[in-house]
Coordinates of C-alpha atoms in Angstrom, one line a residue:
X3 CA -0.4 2.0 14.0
X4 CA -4.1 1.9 12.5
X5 CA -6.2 -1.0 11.3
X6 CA -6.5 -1.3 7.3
X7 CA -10.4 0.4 7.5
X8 CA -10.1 4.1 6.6
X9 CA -9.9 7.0 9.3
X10 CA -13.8 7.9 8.4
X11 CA -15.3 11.0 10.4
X12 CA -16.5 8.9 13.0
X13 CA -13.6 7.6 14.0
X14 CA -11.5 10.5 13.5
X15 CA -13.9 12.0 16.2
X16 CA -13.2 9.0 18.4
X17 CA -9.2 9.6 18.0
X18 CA -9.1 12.5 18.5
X19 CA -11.4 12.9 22.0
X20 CA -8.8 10.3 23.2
X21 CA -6.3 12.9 22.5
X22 CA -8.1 15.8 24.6
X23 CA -8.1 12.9 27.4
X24 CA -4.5 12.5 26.8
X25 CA -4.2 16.1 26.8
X26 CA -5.6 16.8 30.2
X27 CA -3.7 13.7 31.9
X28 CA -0.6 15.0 31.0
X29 CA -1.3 18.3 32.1
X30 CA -1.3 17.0 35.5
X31 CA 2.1 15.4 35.1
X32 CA 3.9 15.9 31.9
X33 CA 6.6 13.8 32.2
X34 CA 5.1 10.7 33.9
X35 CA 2.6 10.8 30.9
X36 CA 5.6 10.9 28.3
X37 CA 6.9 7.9 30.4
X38 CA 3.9 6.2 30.3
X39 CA 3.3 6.9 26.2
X40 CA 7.2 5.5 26.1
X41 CA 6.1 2.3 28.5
X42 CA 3.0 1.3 26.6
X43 CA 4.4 1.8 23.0
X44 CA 7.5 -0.6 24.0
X45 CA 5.1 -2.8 24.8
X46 CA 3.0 -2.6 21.8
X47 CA 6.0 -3.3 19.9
X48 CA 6.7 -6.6 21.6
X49 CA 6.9 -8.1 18.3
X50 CA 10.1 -6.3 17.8
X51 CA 11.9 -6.0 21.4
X52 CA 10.5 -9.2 22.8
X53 CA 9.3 -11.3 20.4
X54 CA 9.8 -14.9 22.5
X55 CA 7.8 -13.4 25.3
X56 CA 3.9 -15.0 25.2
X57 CA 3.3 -12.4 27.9
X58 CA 4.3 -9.6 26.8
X59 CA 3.1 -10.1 23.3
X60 CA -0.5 -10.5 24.8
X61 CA -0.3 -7.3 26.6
X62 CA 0.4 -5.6 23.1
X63 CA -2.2 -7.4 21.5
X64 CA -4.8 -5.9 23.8
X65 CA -2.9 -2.5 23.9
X66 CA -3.0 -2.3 20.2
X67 CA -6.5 -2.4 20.1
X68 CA -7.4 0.9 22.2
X69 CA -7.7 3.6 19.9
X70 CA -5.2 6.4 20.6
X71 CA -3.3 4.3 23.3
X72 CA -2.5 2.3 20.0
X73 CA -0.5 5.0 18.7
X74 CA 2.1 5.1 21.4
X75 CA 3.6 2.3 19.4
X76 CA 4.1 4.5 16.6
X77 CA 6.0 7.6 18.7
X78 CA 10.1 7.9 18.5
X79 CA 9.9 7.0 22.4
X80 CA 8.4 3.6 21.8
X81 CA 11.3 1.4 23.1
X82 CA 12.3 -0.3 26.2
X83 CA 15.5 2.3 26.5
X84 CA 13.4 5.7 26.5
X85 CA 10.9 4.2 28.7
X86 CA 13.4 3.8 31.2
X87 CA 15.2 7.0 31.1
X88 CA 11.8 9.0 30.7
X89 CA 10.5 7.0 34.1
X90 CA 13.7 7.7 35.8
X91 CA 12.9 11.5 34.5
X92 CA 9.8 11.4 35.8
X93 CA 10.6 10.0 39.3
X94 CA 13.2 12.5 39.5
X95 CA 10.9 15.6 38.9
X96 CA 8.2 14.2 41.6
X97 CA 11.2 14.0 44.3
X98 CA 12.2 17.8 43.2
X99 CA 8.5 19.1 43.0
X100 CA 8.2 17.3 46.8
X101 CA 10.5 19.7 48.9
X102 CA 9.2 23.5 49.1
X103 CA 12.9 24.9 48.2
X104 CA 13.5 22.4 45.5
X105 CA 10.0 23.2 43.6
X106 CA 10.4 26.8 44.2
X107 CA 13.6 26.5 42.1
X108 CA 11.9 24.2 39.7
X109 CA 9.3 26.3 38.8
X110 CA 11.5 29.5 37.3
X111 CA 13.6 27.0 35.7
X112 CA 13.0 23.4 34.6
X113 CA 9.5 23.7 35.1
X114 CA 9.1 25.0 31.6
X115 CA 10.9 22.6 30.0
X116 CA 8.5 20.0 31.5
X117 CA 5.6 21.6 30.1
X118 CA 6.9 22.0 26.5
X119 CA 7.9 18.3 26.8
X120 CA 4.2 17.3 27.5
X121 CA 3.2 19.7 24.8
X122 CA 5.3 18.4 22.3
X123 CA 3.6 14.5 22.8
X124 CA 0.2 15.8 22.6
X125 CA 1.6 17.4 18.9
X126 CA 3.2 14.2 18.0
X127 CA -0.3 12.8 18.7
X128 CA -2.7 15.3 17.4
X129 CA -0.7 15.1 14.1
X130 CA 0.3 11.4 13.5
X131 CA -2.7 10.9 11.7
X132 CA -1.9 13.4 8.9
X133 CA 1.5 12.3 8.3
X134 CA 0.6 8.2 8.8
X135 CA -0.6 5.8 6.0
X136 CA -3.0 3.6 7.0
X137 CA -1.8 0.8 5.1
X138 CA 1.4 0.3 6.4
X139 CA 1.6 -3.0 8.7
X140 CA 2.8 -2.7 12.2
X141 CA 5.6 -2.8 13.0
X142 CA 8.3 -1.8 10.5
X143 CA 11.8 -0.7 10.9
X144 CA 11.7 3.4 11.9
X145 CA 13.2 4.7 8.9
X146 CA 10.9 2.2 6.4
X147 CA 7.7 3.5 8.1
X148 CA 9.0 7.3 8.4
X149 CA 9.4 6.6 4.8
X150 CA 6.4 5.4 3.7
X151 CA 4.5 7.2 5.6
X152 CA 5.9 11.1 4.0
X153 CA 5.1 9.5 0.9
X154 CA 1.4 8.7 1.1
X155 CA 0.3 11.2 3.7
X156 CA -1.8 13.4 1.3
X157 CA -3.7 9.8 0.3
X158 CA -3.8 8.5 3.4
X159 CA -5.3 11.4 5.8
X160 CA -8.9 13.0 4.0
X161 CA -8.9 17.1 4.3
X162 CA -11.5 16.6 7.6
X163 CA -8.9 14.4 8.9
X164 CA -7.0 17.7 8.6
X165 CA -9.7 20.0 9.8
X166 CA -10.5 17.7 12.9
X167 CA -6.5 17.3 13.9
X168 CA -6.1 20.7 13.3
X169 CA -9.0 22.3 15.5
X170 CA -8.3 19.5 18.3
X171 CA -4.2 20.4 18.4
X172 CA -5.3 24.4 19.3
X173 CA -8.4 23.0 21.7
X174 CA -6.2 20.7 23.3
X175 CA -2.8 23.1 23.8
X176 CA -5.2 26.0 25.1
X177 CA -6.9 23.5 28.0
X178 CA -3.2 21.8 28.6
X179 CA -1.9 25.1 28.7
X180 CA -4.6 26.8 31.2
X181 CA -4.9 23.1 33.5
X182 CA -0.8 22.5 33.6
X183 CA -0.6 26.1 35.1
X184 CA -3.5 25.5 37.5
X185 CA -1.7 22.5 38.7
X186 CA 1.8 24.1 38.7
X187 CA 0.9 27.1 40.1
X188 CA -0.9 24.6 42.9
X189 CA 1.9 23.5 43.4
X190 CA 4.0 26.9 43.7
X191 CA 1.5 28.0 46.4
X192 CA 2.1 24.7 48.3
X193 CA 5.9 25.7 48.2
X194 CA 5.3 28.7 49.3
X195 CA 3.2 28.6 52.1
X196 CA 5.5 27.8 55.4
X197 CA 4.1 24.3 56.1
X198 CA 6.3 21.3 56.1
X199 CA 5.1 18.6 54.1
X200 CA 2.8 20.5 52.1
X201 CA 4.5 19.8 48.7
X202 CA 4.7 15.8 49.7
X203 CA 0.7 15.9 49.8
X204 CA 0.3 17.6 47.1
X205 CA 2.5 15.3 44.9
X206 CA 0.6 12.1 46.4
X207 CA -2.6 14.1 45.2
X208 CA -1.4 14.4 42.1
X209 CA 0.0 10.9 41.4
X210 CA -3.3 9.2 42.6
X211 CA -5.2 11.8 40.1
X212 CA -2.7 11.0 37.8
X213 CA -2.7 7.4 37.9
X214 CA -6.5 7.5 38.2
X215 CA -7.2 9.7 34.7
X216 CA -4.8 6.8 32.8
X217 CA -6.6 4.0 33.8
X218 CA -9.8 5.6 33.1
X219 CA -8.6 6.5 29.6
X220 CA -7.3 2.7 29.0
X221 CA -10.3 1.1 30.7
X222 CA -13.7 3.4 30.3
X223 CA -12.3 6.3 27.2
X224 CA -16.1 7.9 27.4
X225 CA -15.7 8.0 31.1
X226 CA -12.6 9.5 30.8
X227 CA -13.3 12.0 28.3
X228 CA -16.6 13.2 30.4
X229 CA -14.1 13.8 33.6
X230 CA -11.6 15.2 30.9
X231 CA -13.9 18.0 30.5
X232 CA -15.0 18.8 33.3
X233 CA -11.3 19.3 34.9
X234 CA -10.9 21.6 31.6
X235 CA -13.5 23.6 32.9
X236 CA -12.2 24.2 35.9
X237 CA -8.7 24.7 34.8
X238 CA -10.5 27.5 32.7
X239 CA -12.2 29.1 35.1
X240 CA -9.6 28.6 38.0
X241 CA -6.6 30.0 35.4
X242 CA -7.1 33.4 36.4
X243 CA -7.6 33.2 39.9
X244 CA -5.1 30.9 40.9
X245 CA -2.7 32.9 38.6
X246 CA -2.9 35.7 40.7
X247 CA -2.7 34.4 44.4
X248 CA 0.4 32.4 42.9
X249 CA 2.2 35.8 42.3
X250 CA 1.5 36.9 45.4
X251 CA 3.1 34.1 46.7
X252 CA 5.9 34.0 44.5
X253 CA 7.0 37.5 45.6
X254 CA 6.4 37.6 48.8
X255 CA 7.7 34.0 49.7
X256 CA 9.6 32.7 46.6
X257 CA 10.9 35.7 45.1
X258 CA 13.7 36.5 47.8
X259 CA 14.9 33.2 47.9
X260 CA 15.6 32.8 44.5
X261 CA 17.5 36.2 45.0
X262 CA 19.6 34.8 47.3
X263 CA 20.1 32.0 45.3
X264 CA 20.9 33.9 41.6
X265 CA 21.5 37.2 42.9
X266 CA 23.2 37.0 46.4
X267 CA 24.6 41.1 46.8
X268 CA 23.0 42.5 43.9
X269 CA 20.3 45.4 43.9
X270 CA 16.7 44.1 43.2
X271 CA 15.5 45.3 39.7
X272 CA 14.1 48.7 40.4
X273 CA 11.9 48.1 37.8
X274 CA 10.2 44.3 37.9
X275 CA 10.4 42.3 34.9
X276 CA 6.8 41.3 35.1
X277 CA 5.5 44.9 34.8
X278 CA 2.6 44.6 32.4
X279 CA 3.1 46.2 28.4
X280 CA -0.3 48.2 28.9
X281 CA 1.6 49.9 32.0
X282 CA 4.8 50.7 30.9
X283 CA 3.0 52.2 27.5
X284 CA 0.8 54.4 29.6
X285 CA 3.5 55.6 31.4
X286 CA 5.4 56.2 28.3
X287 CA 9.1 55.4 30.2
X288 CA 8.8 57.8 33.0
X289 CA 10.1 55.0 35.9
X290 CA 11.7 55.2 38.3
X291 CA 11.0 52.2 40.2
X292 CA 8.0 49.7 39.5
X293 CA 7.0 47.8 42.6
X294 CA 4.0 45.4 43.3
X295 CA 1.8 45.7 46.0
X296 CA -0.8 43.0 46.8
X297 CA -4.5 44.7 47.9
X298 CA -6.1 42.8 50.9
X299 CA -8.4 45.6 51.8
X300 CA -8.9 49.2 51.3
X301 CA -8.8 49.4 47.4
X302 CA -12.1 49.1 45.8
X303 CA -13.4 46.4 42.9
X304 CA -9.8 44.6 43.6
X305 CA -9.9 41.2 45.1
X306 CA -8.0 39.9 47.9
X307 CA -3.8 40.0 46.7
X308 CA -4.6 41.6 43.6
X309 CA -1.2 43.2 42.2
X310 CA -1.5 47.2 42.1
X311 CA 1.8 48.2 40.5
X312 CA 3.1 51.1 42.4
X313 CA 5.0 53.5 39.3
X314 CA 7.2 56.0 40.7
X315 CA 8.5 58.8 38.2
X316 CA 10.7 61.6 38.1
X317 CA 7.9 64.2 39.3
X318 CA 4.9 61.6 39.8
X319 CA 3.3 58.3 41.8
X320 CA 1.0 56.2 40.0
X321 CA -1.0 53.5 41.1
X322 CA -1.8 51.3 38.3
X323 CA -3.9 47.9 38.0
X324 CA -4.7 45.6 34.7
X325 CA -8.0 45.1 33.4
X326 CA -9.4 43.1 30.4
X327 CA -9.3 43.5 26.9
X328 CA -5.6 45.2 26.6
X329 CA -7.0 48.1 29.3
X330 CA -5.3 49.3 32.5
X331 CA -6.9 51.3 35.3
X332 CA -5.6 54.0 37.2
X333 CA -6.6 54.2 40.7
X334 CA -6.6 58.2 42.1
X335 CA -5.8 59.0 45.8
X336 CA -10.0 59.0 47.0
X337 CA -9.7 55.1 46.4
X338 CA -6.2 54.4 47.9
X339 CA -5.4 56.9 50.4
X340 CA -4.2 54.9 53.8
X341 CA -3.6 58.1 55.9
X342 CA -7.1 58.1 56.8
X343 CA -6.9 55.1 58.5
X344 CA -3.6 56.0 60.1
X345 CA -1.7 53.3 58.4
X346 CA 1.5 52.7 59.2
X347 CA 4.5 51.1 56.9
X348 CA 6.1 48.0 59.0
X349 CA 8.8 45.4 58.5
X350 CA 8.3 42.0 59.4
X351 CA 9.9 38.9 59.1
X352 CA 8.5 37.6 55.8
X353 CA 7.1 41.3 54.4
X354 CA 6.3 44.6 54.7
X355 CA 3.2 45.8 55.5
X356 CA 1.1 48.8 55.6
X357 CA -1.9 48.7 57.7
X358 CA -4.6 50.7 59.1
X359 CA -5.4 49.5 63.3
X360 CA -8.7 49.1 62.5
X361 CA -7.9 46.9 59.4
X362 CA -9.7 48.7 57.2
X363 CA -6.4 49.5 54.7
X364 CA -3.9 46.5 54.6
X365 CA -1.6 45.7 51.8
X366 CA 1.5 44.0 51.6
X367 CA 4.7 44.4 49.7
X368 CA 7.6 41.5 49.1
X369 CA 10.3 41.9 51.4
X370 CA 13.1 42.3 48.3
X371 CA 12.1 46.2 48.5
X372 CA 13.3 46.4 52.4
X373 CA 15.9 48.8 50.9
X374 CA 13.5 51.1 49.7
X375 CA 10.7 50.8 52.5
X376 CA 10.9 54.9 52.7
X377 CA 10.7 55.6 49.7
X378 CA 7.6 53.5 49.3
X379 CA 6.6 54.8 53.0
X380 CA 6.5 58.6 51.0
X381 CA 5.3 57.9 48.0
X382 CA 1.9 56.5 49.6
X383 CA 2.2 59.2 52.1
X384 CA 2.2 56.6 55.1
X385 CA 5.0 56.6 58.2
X386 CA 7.3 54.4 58.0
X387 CA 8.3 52.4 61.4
X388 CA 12.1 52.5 61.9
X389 CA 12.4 54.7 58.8
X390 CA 16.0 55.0 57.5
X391 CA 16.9 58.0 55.6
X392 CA 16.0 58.7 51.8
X393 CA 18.6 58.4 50.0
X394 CA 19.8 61.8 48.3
X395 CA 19.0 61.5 44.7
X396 CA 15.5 60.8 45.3
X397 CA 15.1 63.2 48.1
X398 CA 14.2 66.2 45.5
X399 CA 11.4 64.1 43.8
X400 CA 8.4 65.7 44.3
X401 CA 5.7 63.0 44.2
X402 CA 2.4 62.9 44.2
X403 CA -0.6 61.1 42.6
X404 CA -2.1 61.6 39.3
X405 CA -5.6 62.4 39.4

């Protein structure tokens, strides 16, 4: 896998900013990256799978001399076999992520298997150094090298060797972490929003980007490390935002879909699984029901579909938000009261909304909580257009916000 010079500190550096690169490319498309890492280290071992071929021992021969590309050949995926099956894999999941309905279901599901398997490369990666001896030609038979290279890992990788892999393996899973959600949840939005075609864009977006970062990294590495950076920037600083209008579109468009799909007749949890630690601690289990509602106007110092998580107790309403640092805020009735505007509580076809006429109040709840629309209607004091009745065991609740 290495040349016979030692791993000094310089080029220890130099392996391991191909690795952040590698990092970031397959946070834009796990899977293709895995297939490409399979692709390249067959072909660096033409020696062993195609050793007649002048051509394809050529390509290895300039393959094997880009550093961290180079160590493809070394990976359990480095065959002709895996390639195939992992491209196959990977032309699958970009058909599935194309359609709105098929990514929607992708993304509570298979989704996360995609992003451990990208996670699991940049490990193999990160780590092969540590666990490799430098000595040992290339290539040898699998179990000879695994071998060899268990017994002289302590002599063959220096302790910054081990600092430097170490530090780059928790650098590199934090940025692949925060830029594969940024793209997924891209994605997710895409699905969501009622445009046809959107998702089929989006995936020829991605593939160029895709495509584009690999060749950089085999063709220009310092180029490709600079542009690596500054897409981990803006993963970083795009992370929280895009995480919340993604959950806004999730449970207003997605989630009642996927309900139909896992839980066709079945009540909606009364209390949503994503309601935050901080909140269910502060409320110390007196729920009733947990509900988000997305803020477009009328709350203060909460940006547009910020999640308000509307708590309804035995004896009480609370409106609760999340803040930093482990803290949750409580918002009283003087900074969400919509019967000054003369909001109103109304079904539509996708949500329900309540909304001032001079659009002053405007929020917007997912339409799996039709059921409960009066409830919700009385528990923010609002009318609720084509109100049913309440049913009788909540009728005796006595609600009312917690100052």
């Amino acid at each position: 896998m290495f040349t016979a010079n030692p791993f000094t500190i310089g080029n220890s550096f130099g392996y391991y900013t191909g690795i952040f690169s590698t990092a970031v490319t397959a946070s834009v498309n796990p899977t293709a990256t895995m297939a490409f890492l399979a692709t390249l280290g067959a072909l660096e071992n033409a020696s062993v799978y195609s050793p007649d071929s002048a051509f394809f021992n050529f390509i290895a021969q300039y393959l094997n001399s880009v550093p961290v590309l180079n160590s493809a050949a070394s990976l359990p995926i480095a065959n002709p076999y895996a390639a195939v099956f992992l491209t196959i894999v990977a032309a699958v999941m970009i058909v599935i992520h194309s359609f709105a309905e098929s990514k929607i279901f992708s993304q509570a599901t298979i989704d996360k298997l995609d992003k451990l398997t990208g996670w699991i490369g940049i490990a193999a990666l990160s780590l092969m150094p540590l666990v490799t001896n430098d000595a040992v030609s290339k290539p040898q038979p699998p179990a000879k090298s695994a071998a060899a290279a268990v017994t002289t890992a302590a002599q063959s990788a220096p302790w910054y060797t081990w600092v430097i892999g170490i530090v780059t393996l928790i650098l590199a899973t934090v940025v692949y972490s925060c830029v594969y959600d940024c793209v997924d949840n891209i994605g997710t939005i895409c699905a969501a929003i009622p445009v046809k075609g959107l998702n089929i864009v989006e995936q020829i977006f991605k593939a160029i980007l895709h495509a584009g970062m690999i060749l950089l990294q085999i063709t220009f590495p310092a180029i490709s490390f600079i542009i690596s950076i500054v897409i981990a920037i803006l993963g970083i600083i795009l992370f929280r935002v895009l995480a919340r209008v993604t959950f806004y579109y999730k449970e207003i468009y997605a989630r009642p879909i996927l309900h139909r799909i896992f839980k066709h007749g079945k009540e909606v949890d009364k209390i949503h699984k994503k309601l935050p630690g901080r909140i269910r601690r502060r409320v110390k289990g007196n729920i009733v029901y947990a509900i988000p509602i997305f803020i477009f106007a009328g709350v203060p110092k909460m940006p547009s579909r910020s999640v308000l998580w509307l708590v309804i107790g035995k004896e009480e309403t609370r409106l609760l938000a999340k803040k930093s640092f482990f803290r949750c805020r409580e918002v009283s009735a003087d900074d969400f009261n919509p019967s000054y505007g003369n909001a109103v509580l109304v079904e539509y076809k996708r949500f329900l909304q309540v909304k001032s006429p001079d659009g002053k109040f405007n929020i917007v709840i997912g339409k799996s909580y039709k059921e409960w629309a009066d409830i919700i209607a009385r528990s923010l004091n609002v009318p609720h257009k084509e109100s049913e009745q309440i049913p009788v065991e909540q009728a005796s609740h006595k609600l009312k916000y917690v100052e």
